[in-house]
Amino acid sequence: MTEGAGGLQVRSLRKSYKKRPVIRDVSMDLRRGEVVALLGPNGSGKTTCFYSIAGLVTPEGGHVLIDGKDVTALPMYRRARLGIGYLPQEVSIFRGLSVEDNILAVLEIAVADRHKRRERLEELLSEFSITHLRQAPALALSGGERRRVEIARCLAADPKYLLLDEPFAGVDPIAVGEIRHLVADLKSRGIGVLITDHNVRETL
């Protein structure tokens, strides 16, 4: 299946667990520089839909396309190479590493040249206002700081589209405002952002 339009496209996704439908005929479009929210109560299938798009779950029907290329059968790492970044709701940073080493862990895979790798590290630390935290252990970060590091680490892989699974969960009201600002910044960078959340007010 190939469609002419660019962007991240989802067409008629279906997935069941123990014969119980979790997602049925879900379709959506996400273009670069656009923010789309997938809203619904807990247990409504949002995360399963995300898993299907990211490549963590194989849907029983439907298609996922990246810029016209059908990636439905591709594993997560292949989709990542084509431009999909995924940030789960759960803590995803390495708690035993410093902030700097968390970002370098991705840059060492994504950027071959050592000098360019260090340059990109400094850019990300500065852009997300975490330079002063570079040597801090990840386990000592606040909820908002952790989210900034996680998003910076996602951007180290230079994604075209970023999937944020309930990014406002487990953070304080001040951090909610920070994350909103980060999402707006991602949009201005030309990155397509897909967000799931159960709280309409926070997401909007």
JSON list of C-alpha atoms in Angstrom, two decimals:
[
{"chain": "A", "resi": 1, "resn": "MET", "atom": "CA", "xyz": [0.00, 0.00, 0.00]},
{"chain": "A", "resi": 2, "resn": "THR", "atom": "CA", "xyz": [1.42, 3.40, -1.02]},
{"chain": "A", "resi": 3, "resn": "GLU", "atom": "CA", "xyz": [-0.20, 6.82, -0.84]},
{"chain": "A", "resi": 4, "resn": "GLY", "atom": "CA", "xyz": [1.09, 9.91, -2.58]},
{"chain": "A", "resi": 5, "resn": "ALA", "atom": "CA", "xyz": [0.88, 12.31, 0.33]},
{"chain": "A", "resi": 6, "resn": "GLY", "atom": "CA", "xyz": [3.82, 12.70, 2.70]},
{"chain": "A", "resi": 7, "resn": "GLY", "atom": "CA", "xyz": [3.67, 12.55, 6.46]},
{"chain": "A", "resi": 8, "resn": "LEU", "atom": "CA", "xyz": [2.88, 9.82, 8.94]},
{"chain": "A", "resi": 9, "resn": "GLN", "atom": "CA", "xyz": [-0.30, 8.06, 7.87]},
{"chain": "A", "resi": 10, "resn": "VAL", "atom": "CA", "xyz": [-2.37, 5.49, 9.74]},
{"chain": "A", "resi": 11, "resn": "ARG", "atom": "CA", "xyz": [-5.05, 3.62, 7.87]},
{"chain": "A", "resi": 12, "resn": "SER", "atom": "CA", "xyz": [-7.74, 1.36, 9.39]},
{"chain": "A", "resi": 13, "resn": "LEU", "atom": "CA", "xyz": [-5.61, -0.06, 12.22]},
{"chain": "A", "resi": 14, "resn": "ARG", "atom": "CA", "xyz": [-7.15, -2.96, 14.12]},
{"chain": "A", "resi": 15, "resn": "LYS", "atom": "CA", "xyz": [-5.92, -4.87, 17.17]},
{"chain": "A", "resi": 16, "resn": "SER", "atom": "CA", "xyz": [-7.58, -7.29, 19.59]},
{"chain": "A", "resi": 17, "resn": "TYR", "atom": "CA", "xyz": [-6.48, -9.01, 22.79]},
{"chain": "A", "resi": 18, "resn": "LYS", "atom": "CA", "xyz": [-8.12, -12.34, 23.66]},
{"chain": "A", "resi": 19, "resn": "LYS", "atom": "CA", "xyz": [-10.71, -11.67, 20.95]},
{"chain": "A", "resi": 20, "resn": "ARG", "atom": "CA", "xyz": [-11.64, -8.32, 22.52]},
{"chain": "A", "resi": 21, "resn": "PRO", "atom": "CA", "xyz": [-11.22, -5.42, 20.07]},
{"chain": "A", "resi": 22, "resn": "VAL", "atom": "CA", "xyz": [-8.93, -2.73, 21.51]},
{"chain": "A", "resi": 23, "resn": "ILE", "atom": "CA", "xyz": [-8.62, -0.52, 18.44]},
{"chain": "A", "resi": 24, "resn": "ARG", "atom": "CA", "xyz": [-10.94, -0.67, 15.46]},
{"chain": "A", "resi": 25, "resn": "ASP", "atom": "CA", "xyz": [-10.39, 1.02, 12.11]},
{"chain": "A", "resi": 26, "resn": "VAL", "atom": "CA", "xyz": [-8.25, 3.88, 13.45]},
{"chain": "A", "resi": 27, "resn": "SER", "atom": "CA", "xyz": [-7.06, 6.29, 10.76]},
{"chain": "A", "resi": 28, "resn": "MET", "atom": "CA", "xyz": [-5.15, 9.56, 11.12]},
{"chain": "A", "resi": 29, "resn": "ASP", "atom": "CA", "xyz": [-2.63, 11.82, 9.39]},
{"chain": "A", "resi": 30, "resn": "LEU", "atom": "CA", "xyz": [0.31, 13.67, 10.90]},
{"chain": "A", "resi": 31, "resn": "ARG", "atom": "CA", "xyz": [2.44, 16.05, 8.86]},
{"chain": "A", "resi": 32, "resn": "ARG", "atom": "CA", "xyz": [5.73, 17.66, 9.79]},
{"chain": "A", "resi": 33, "resn": "GLY", "atom": "CA", "xyz": [5.28, 20.81, 11.85]},
{"chain": "A", "resi": 34, "resn": "GLU", "atom": "CA", "xyz": [1.86, 19.67, 13.04]},
{"chain": "A", "resi": 35, "resn": "VAL", "atom": "CA", "xyz": [0.60, 18.58, 16.48]},
{"chain": "A", "resi": 36, "resn": "VAL", "atom": "CA", "xyz": [-2.18, 15.99, 16.68]},
{"chain": "A", "resi": 37, "resn": "ALA", "atom": "CA", "xyz": [-3.71, 14.76, 19.96]},
{"chain": "A", "resi": 38, "resn": "LEU", "atom": "CA", "xyz": [-5.20, 11.30, 20.45]},
{"chain": "A", "resi": 39, "resn": "LEU", "atom": "CA", "xyz": [-7.55, 11.78, 23.41]},
{"chain": "A", "resi": 40, "resn": "GLY", "atom": "CA", "xyz": [-9.55, 9.29, 25.43]},
{"chain": "A", "resi": 41, "resn": "PRO", "atom": "CA", "xyz": [-9.98, 7.78, 28.90]},
{"chain": "A", "resi": 42, "resn": "ASN", "atom": "CA", "xyz": [-7.59, 5.20, 30.31]},
{"chain": "A", "resi": 43, "resn": "GLY", "atom": "CA", "xyz": [-8.17, 1.80, 28.72]},
{"chain": "A", "resi": 44, "resn": "SER", "atom": "CA", "xyz": [-9.53, 3.27, 25.49]},
{"chain": "A", "resi": 45, "resn": "GLY", "atom": "CA", "xyz": [-6.72, 1.86, 23.34]},
{"chain": "A", "resi": 46, "resn": "LYS", "atom": "CA", "xyz": [-4.55, 4.97, 22.94]},
{"chain": "A", "resi": 47, "resn": "THR", "atom": "CA", "xyz": [-1.33, 3.26, 24.00]},
{"chain": "A", "resi": 48, "resn": "THR", "atom": "CA", "xyz": [-2.05, 0.18, 21.86]},
{"chain": "A", "resi": 49, "resn": "CYS", "atom": "CA", "xyz": [-2.52, 2.50, 18.90]},
{"chain": "A", "resi": 50, "resn": "PHE", "atom": "CA", "xyz": [0.81, 4.17, 19.72]},
{"chain": "A", "resi": 51, "resn": "TYR", "atom": "CA", "xyz": [2.54, 0.81, 20.05]},
{"chain": "A", "resi": 52, "resn": "SER", "atom": "CA", "xyz": [1.20, -0.19, 16.62]},
{"chain": "A", "resi": 53, "resn": "ILE", "atom": "CA", "xyz": [2.51, 3.01, 15.03]},
{"chain": "A", "resi": 54, "resn": "ALA", "atom": "CA", "xyz": [5.92, 2.79, 16.73]},
{"chain": "A", "resi": 55, "resn": "GLY", "atom": "CA", "xyz": [6.36, -0.90, 15.90]},
{"chain": "A", "resi": 56, "resn": "LEU", "atom": "CA", "xyz": [6.09, -2.38, 19.39]},
{"chain": "A", "resi": 57, "resn": "VAL", "atom": "CA", "xyz": [2.86, -4.19, 18.50]},
{"chain": "A", "resi": 58, "resn": "THR", "atom": "CA", "xyz": [1.83, -5.81, 15.22]},
{"chain": "A", "resi": 59, "resn": "PRO", "atom": "CA", "xyz": [-1.71, -4.81, 14.22]},
{"chain": "A", "resi": 60, "resn": "GLU", "atom": "CA", "xyz": [-4.12, -7.42, 12.89]},
{"chain": "A", "resi": 61, "resn": "GLY", "atom": "CA", "xyz": [-5.20, -5.14, 10.09]},
{"chain": "A", "resi": 62, "resn": "GLY", "atom": "CA", "xyz": [-4.52, -1.75, 8.57]},
{"chain": "A", "resi": 63, "resn": "HIS", "atom": "CA", "xyz": [-1.38, 0.10, 7.52]},
{"chain": "A", "resi": 64, "resn": "VAL", "atom": "CA", "xyz": [1.21, 2.56, 8.83]},
{"chain": "A", "resi": 65, "resn": "LEU", "atom": "CA", "xyz": [3.05, 4.70, 6.27]},
{"chain": "A", "resi": 66, "resn": "ILE", "atom": "CA", "xyz": [5.98, 7.07, 6.62]},
{"chain": "A", "resi": 67, "resn": "ASP", "atom": "CA", "xyz": [6.20, 9.55, 3.75]},
{"chain": "A", "resi": 68, "resn": "GLY", "atom": "CA", "xyz": [4.37, 7.10, 1.50]},
{"chain": "A", "resi": 69, "resn": "LYS", "atom": "CA", "xyz": [6.39, 4.02, 2.50]},
{"chain": "A", "resi": 70, "resn": "ASP", "atom": "CA", "xyz": [4.41, 1.18, 4.08]},
{"chain": "A", "resi": 71, "resn": "VAL", "atom": "CA", "xyz": [6.21, 0.26, 7.33]},
{"chain": "A", "resi": 72, "resn": "THR", "atom": "CA", "xyz": [3.50, -1.91, 8.89]},
{"chain": "A", "resi": 73, "resn": "ALA", "atom": "CA", "xyz": [5.70, -5.01, 8.84]},
{"chain": "A", "resi": 74, "resn": "LEU", "atom": "CA", "xyz": [8.93, -3.25, 9.89]},
{"chain": "A", "resi": 75, "resn": "PRO", "atom": "CA", "xyz": [10.36, -3.54, 13.43]},
{"chain": "A", "resi": 76, "resn": "MET", "atom": "CA", "xyz": [10.71, -0.52, 15.68]},
{"chain": "A", "resi": 77, "resn": "TYR", "atom": "CA", "xyz": [14.40, 0.16, 14.94]},
{"chain": "A", "resi": 78, "resn": "ARG", "atom": "CA", "xyz": [13.71, 0.27, 11.19]},
{"chain": "A", "resi": 79, "resn": "ARG", "atom": "CA", "xyz": [10.89, 2.75, 11.69]},
{"chain": "A", "resi": 80, "resn": "ALA", "atom": "CA", "xyz": [13.19, 4.85, 13.89]},
{"chain": "A", "resi": 81, "resn": "ARG", "atom": "CA", "xyz": [15.70, 5.04, 11.04]},
{"chain": "A", "resi": 82, "resn": "LEU", "atom": "CA", "xyz": [12.91, 6.30, 8.78]},
{"chain": "A", "resi": 83, "resn": "GLY", "atom": "CA", "xyz": [12.06, 9.09, 11.20]},
{"chain": "A", "resi": 84, "resn": "ILE", "atom": "CA", "xyz": [9.74, 7.92, 13.99]},
{"chain": "A", "resi": 85, "resn": "GLY", "atom": "CA", "xyz": [10.73, 8.81, 17.54]},
{"chain": "A", "resi": 86, "resn": "TYR", "atom": "CA", "xyz": [8.81, 7.39, 20.50]},
{"chain": "A", "resi": 87, "resn": "LEU", "atom": "CA", "xyz": [8.69, 8.60, 24.10]},
{"chain": "A", "resi": 88, "resn": "PRO", "atom": "CA", "xyz": [6.77, 6.24, 26.41]},
{"chain": "A", "resi": 89, "resn": "GLN", "atom": "CA", "xyz": [4.77, 7.33, 29.42]},
{"chain": "A", "resi": 90, "resn": "GLU", "atom": "CA", "xyz": [7.08, 5.39, 31.72]},
{"chain": "A", "resi": 91, "resn": "VAL", "atom": "CA", "xyz": [10.52, 6.69, 32.68]},
{"chain": "A", "resi": 92, "resn": "SER", "atom": "CA", "xyz": [12.81, 5.93, 29.73]},
{"chain": "A", "resi": 93, "resn": "ILE", "atom": "CA", "xyz": [16.11, 7.52, 30.69]},
{"chain": "A", "resi": 94, "resn": "PHE", "atom": "CA", "xyz": [18.93, 5.44, 32.15]},
{"chain": "A", "resi": 95, "resn": "ARG", "atom": "CA", "xyz": [18.76, 6.35, 35.82]},
{"chain": "A", "resi": 96, "resn": "GLY", "atom": "CA", "xyz": [22.31, 5.22, 36.52]},
{"chain": "A", "resi": 97, "resn": "LEU", "atom": "CA", "xyz": [23.80, 7.56, 33.91]},
{"chain": "A", "resi": 98, "resn": "SER", "atom": "CA", "xyz": [24.32, 11.30, 33.93]},
{"chain": "A", "resi": 99, "resn": "VAL", "atom": "CA", "xyz": [22.21, 13.61, 31.79]},
{"chain": "A", "resi": 100, "resn": "GLU", "atom": "CA", "xyz": [25.10, 14.01, 29.34]},
{"chain": "A", "resi": 101, "resn": "ASP", "atom": "CA", "xyz": [25.69, 10.27, 29.03]},
{"chain": "A", "resi": 102, "resn": "ASN", "atom": "CA", "xyz": [21.98, 9.64, 28.45]},
{"chain": "A", "resi": 103, "resn": "ILE", "atom": "CA", "xyz": [22.06, 11.87, 25.38]},
{"chain": "A", "resi": 104, "resn": "LEU", "atom": "CA", "xyz": [25.44, 10.55, 24.22]},
{"chain": "A", "resi": 105, "resn": "ALA", "atom": "CA", "xyz": [24.05, 7.00, 24.30]},
{"chain": "A", "resi": 106, "resn": "VAL", "atom": "CA", "xyz": [21.82, 7.93, 21.35]},
{"chain": "A", "resi": 107, "resn": "LEU", "atom": "CA", "xyz": [24.28, 10.25, 19.61]},
{"chain": "A", "resi": 108, "resn": "GLU", "atom": "CA", "xyz": [26.94, 7.52, 19.48]},
{"chain": "A", "resi": 109, "resn": "ILE", "atom": "CA", "xyz": [24.57, 5.49, 17.31]},
{"chain": "A", "resi": 110, "resn": "ALA", "atom": "CA", "xyz": [23.09, 8.37, 15.29]},
{"chain": "A", "resi": 111, "resn": "VAL", "atom": "CA", "xyz": [26.21, 10.49, 14.62]},
{"chain": "A", "resi": 112, "resn": "ALA", "atom": "CA", "xyz": [29.38, 8.80, 13.39]},
{"chain": "A", "resi": 113, "resn": "ASP", "atom": "CA", "xyz": [31.74, 11.79, 13.54]},
{"chain": "A", "resi": 114, "resn": "ARG", "atom": "CA", "xyz": [33.02, 12.38, 17.09]},
{"chain": "A", "resi": 115, "resn": "HIS", "atom": "CA", "xyz": [33.42, 16.15, 16.67]},
{"chain": "A", "resi": 116, "resn": "LYS", "atom": "CA", "xyz": [29.90, 16.55, 15.26]},
{"chain": "A", "resi": 117, "resn": "ARG", "atom": "CA", "xyz": [28.60, 14.33, 18.05]},
{"chain": "A", "resi": 118, "resn": "ARG", "atom": "CA", "xyz": [30.03, 16.67, 20.71]},
{"chain": "A", "resi": 119, "resn": "GLU", "atom": "CA", "xyz": [28.67, 19.70, 18.86]},
{"chain": "A", "resi": 120, "resn": "ARG", "atom": "CA", "xyz": [25.19, 18.19, 18.73]},
{"chain": "A", "resi": 121, "resn": "LEU", "atom": "CA", "xyz": [25.40, 17.31, 22.43]},
{"chain": "A", "resi": 122, "resn": "GLU", "atom": "CA", "xyz": [26.18, 20.93, 23.34]},
{"chain": "A", "resi": 123, "resn": "GLU", "atom": "CA", "xyz": [23.34, 22.14, 21.11]},
{"chain": "A", "resi": 124, "resn": "LEU", "atom": "CA", "xyz": [20.80, 19.86, 22.76]},
{"chain": "A", "resi": 125, "resn": "LEU", "atom": "CA", "xyz": [21.96, 20.69, 26.29]},
{"chain": "A", "resi": 126, "resn": "SER", "atom": "CA", "xyz": [21.63, 24.40, 25.50]},
{"chain": "A", "resi": 127, "resn": "GLU", "atom": "CA", "xyz": [18.35, 24.18, 23.60]},
{"chain": "A", "resi": 128, "resn": "PHE", "atom": "CA", "xyz": [16.63, 22.35, 26.44]},
{"chain": "A", "resi": 129, "resn": "SER", "atom": "CA", "xyz": [18.23, 24.46, 29.20]},
{"chain": "A", "resi": 130, "resn": "ILE", "atom": "CA", "xyz": [19.87, 21.46, 30.83]},
{"chain": "A", "resi": 131, "resn": "THR", "atom": "CA", "xyz": [23.55, 22.40, 30.45]},
{"chain": "A", "resi": 132, "resn": "HIS", "atom": "CA", "xyz": [23.79, 22.97, 34.21]},
{"chain": "A", "resi": 133, "resn": "LEU", "atom": "CA", "xyz": [22.49, 19.42, 34.73]},
{"chain": "A", "resi": 134, "resn": "ARG", "atom": "CA", "xyz": [24.90, 17.69, 32.38]},
{"chain": "A", "resi": 135, "resn": "GLN", "atom": "CA", "xyz": [26.76, 15.80, 35.14]},
{"chain": "A", "resi": 136, "resn": "ALA", "atom": "CA", "xyz": [23.69, 15.25, 37.33]},
{"chain": "A", "resi": 137, "resn": "PRO", "atom": "CA", "xyz": [22.55, 11.64, 37.76]},
{"chain": "A", "resi": 138, "resn": "ALA", "atom": "CA", "xyz": [19.27, 11.05, 35.94]},
{"chain": "A", "resi": 139, "resn": "LEU", "atom": "CA", "xyz": [17.64, 9.60, 39.07]},
{"chain": "A", "resi": 140, "resn": "ALA", "atom": "CA", "xyz": [17.99, 13.00, 40.80]},
{"chain": "A", "resi": 141, "resn": "LEU", "atom": "CA", "xyz": [15.95, 14.94, 38.20]},
{"chain": "A", "resi": 142, "resn": "SER", "atom": "CA", "xyz": [12.52, 16.45, 38.79]},
{"chain": "A", "resi": 143, "resn": "GLY", "atom": "CA", "xyz": [9.60, 15.35, 36.57]},
{"chain": "A", "resi": 144, "resn": "GLY", "atom": "CA", "xyz": [9.93, 18.35, 34.27]},
{"chain": "A", "resi": 145, "resn": "GLU", "atom": "CA", "xyz": [13.72, 18.04, 34.02]},
{"chain": "A", "resi": 146, "resn": "ARG", "atom": "CA", "xyz": [13.40, 14.34, 33.22]},
{"chain": "A", "resi": 147, "resn": "ARG", "atom": "CA", "xyz": [10.94, 15.06, 30.41]},
{"chain": "A", "resi": 148, "resn": "ARG", "atom": "CA", "xyz": [13.30, 17.67, 28.93]},
{"chain": "A", "resi": 149, "resn": "VAL", "atom": "CA", "xyz": [16.17, 15.18, 28.96]},
{"chain": "A", "resi": 150, "resn": "GLU", "atom": "CA", "xyz": [13.98, 12.46, 27.43]},
{"chain": "A", "resi": 151, "resn": "ILE", "atom": "CA", "xyz": [12.83, 14.74, 24.60]},
{"chain": "A", "resi": 152, "resn": "ALA", "atom": "CA", "xyz": [16.40, 15.97, 24.01]},
{"chain": "A", "resi": 153, "resn": "ARG", "atom": "CA", "xyz": [17.52, 12.36, 23.78]},
{"chain": "A", "resi": 154, "resn": "CYS", "atom": "CA", "xyz": [14.74, 11.61, 21.27]},
{"chain": "A", "resi": 155, "resn": "LEU", "atom": "CA", "xyz": [15.87, 14.56, 19.13]},
{"chain": "A", "resi": 156, "resn": "ALA", "atom": "CA", "xyz": [19.43, 13.23, 19.15]},
{"chain": "A", "resi": 157, "resn": "ALA", "atom": "CA", "xyz": [18.18, 10.66, 16.63]},
{"chain": "A", "resi": 158, "resn": "ASP", "atom": "CA", "xyz": [16.85, 13.49, 14.38]},
{"chain": "A", "resi": 159, "resn": "PRO", "atom": "CA", "xyz": [13.25, 12.25, 14.04]},
{"chain": "A", "resi": 160, "resn": "LYS", "atom": "CA", "xyz": [10.68, 13.64, 11.59]},
{"chain": "A", "resi": 161, "resn": "TYR", "atom": "CA", "xyz": [7.77, 12.57, 13.78]},
{"chain": "A", "resi": 162, "resn": "LEU", "atom": "CA", "xyz": [7.67, 12.21, 17.55]},
{"chain": "A", "resi": 163, "resn": "LEU", "atom": "CA", "xyz": [5.13, 10.12, 19.47]},
{"chain": "A", "resi": 164, "resn": "LEU", "atom": "CA", "xyz": [4.59, 11.32, 23.06]},
{"chain": "A", "resi": 165, "resn": "ASP", "atom": "CA", "xyz": [2.59, 8.89, 25.19]},
{"chain": "A", "resi": 166, "resn": "GLU", "atom": "CA", "xyz": [0.86, 10.86, 27.99]},
{"chain": "A", "resi": 167, "resn": "PRO", "atom": "CA", "xyz": [3.72, 13.37, 28.42]},
{"chain": "A", "resi": 168, "resn": "PHE", "atom": "CA", "xyz": [1.87, 15.23, 31.19]},
{"chain": "A", "resi": 169, "resn": "ALA", "atom": "CA", "xyz": [1.51, 12.16, 33.42]},
{"chain": "A", "resi": 170, "resn": "GLY", "atom": "CA", "xyz": [3.38, 12.28, 36.71]},
{"chain": "A", "resi": 171, "resn": "VAL", "atom": "CA", "xyz": [4.63, 15.86, 36.43]},
{"chain": "A", "resi": 172, "resn": "ASP", "atom": "CA", "xyz": [3.69, 18.92, 38.49]},
{"chain": "A", "resi": 173, "resn": "PRO", "atom": "CA", "xyz": [1.66, 21.89, 37.14]},
{"chain": "A", "resi": 174, "resn": "ILE", "atom": "CA", "xyz": [4.79, 23.95, 36.45]},
{"chain": "A", "resi": 175, "resn": "ALA", "atom": "CA", "xyz": [6.27, 21.08, 34.44]},
{"chain": "A", "resi": 176, "resn": "VAL", "atom": "CA", "xyz": [3.02, 20.82, 32.44]},
{"chain": "A", "resi": 177, "resn": "GLY", "atom": "CA", "xyz": [3.62, 24.38, 31.23]},
{"chain": "A", "resi": 178, "resn": "GLU", "atom": "CA", "xyz": [7.23, 23.54, 30.36]},
{"chain": "A", "resi": 179, "resn": "ILE", "atom": "CA", "xyz": [6.18, 20.51, 28.34]},
{"chain": "A", "resi": 180, "resn": "ARG", "atom": "CA", "xyz": [3.57, 22.54, 26.45]},
{"chain": "A", "resi": 181, "resn": "HIS", "atom": "CA", "xyz": [6.34, 24.98, 25.54]},
{"chain": "A", "resi": 182, "resn": "LEU", "atom": "CA", "xyz": [8.55, 22.10, 24.41]},
{"chain": "A", "resi": 183, "resn": "VAL", "atom": "CA", "xyz": [5.79, 20.72, 22.19]},
{"chain": "A", "resi": 184, "resn": "ALA", "atom": "CA", "xyz": [5.32, 24.15, 20.60]},
{"chain": "A", "resi": 185, "resn": "ASP", "atom": "CA", "xyz": [9.08, 24.29, 20.03]},
{"chain": "A", "resi": 186, "resn": "LEU", "atom": "CA", "xyz": [9.08, 20.85, 18.37]},
{"chain": "A", "resi": 187, "resn": "LYS", "atom": "CA", "xyz": [6.33, 22.05, 16.05]},
{"chain": "A", "resi": 188, "resn": "SER", "atom": "CA", "xyz": [8.35, 25.14, 15.12]},
{"chain": "A", "resi": 189, "resn": "ARG", "atom": "CA", "xyz": [11.29, 22.86, 14.24]},
{"chain": "A", "resi": 190, "resn": "GLY", "atom": "CA", "xyz": [9.13, 21.13, 11.63]},
{"chain": "A", "resi": 191, "resn": "ILE", "atom": "CA", "xyz": [8.67, 17.93, 13.66]},
{"chain": "A", "resi": 192, "resn": "GLY", "atom": "CA", "xyz": [5.28, 16.27, 13.58]},
{"chain": "A", "resi": 193, "resn": "VAL", "atom": "CA", "xyz": [4.09, 15.53, 17.13]},
{"chain": "A", "resi": 194, "resn": "LEU", "atom": "CA", "xyz": [1.46, 12.95, 18.06]},
{"chain": "A", "resi": 195, "resn": "ILE", "atom": "CA", "xyz": [0.31, 13.12, 21.70]},
{"chain": "A", "resi": 196, "resn": "THR", "atom": "CA", "xyz": [-1.92, 10.77, 23.68]},
{"chain": "A", "resi": 197, "resn": "ASP", "atom": "CA", "xyz": [-3.58, 11.97, 26.84]},
{"chain": "A", "resi": 198, "resn": "HIS", "atom": "CA", "xyz": [-6.71, 11.43, 28.92]},
{"chain": "A", "resi": 199, "resn": "ASN", "atom": "CA", "xyz": [-6.91, 15.03, 30.14]},
{"chain": "A", "resi": 200, "resn": "VAL", "atom": "CA", "xyz": [-8.35, 17.27, 27.42]},
{"chain": "A", "resi": 201, "resn": "ARG", "atom": "CA", "xyz": [-7.73, 20.49, 29.35]},
{"chain": "A", "resi": 202, "resn": "GLU", "atom": "CA", "xyz": [-4.00, 19.86, 29.87]},
{"chain": "A", "resi": 203, "resn": "THR", "atom": "CA", "xyz": [-3.45, 18.70, 26.31]},
{"chain": "A", "resi": 204, "resn": "LEU", "atom": "CA", "xyz": [-5.19, 21.69, 24.74]}
]
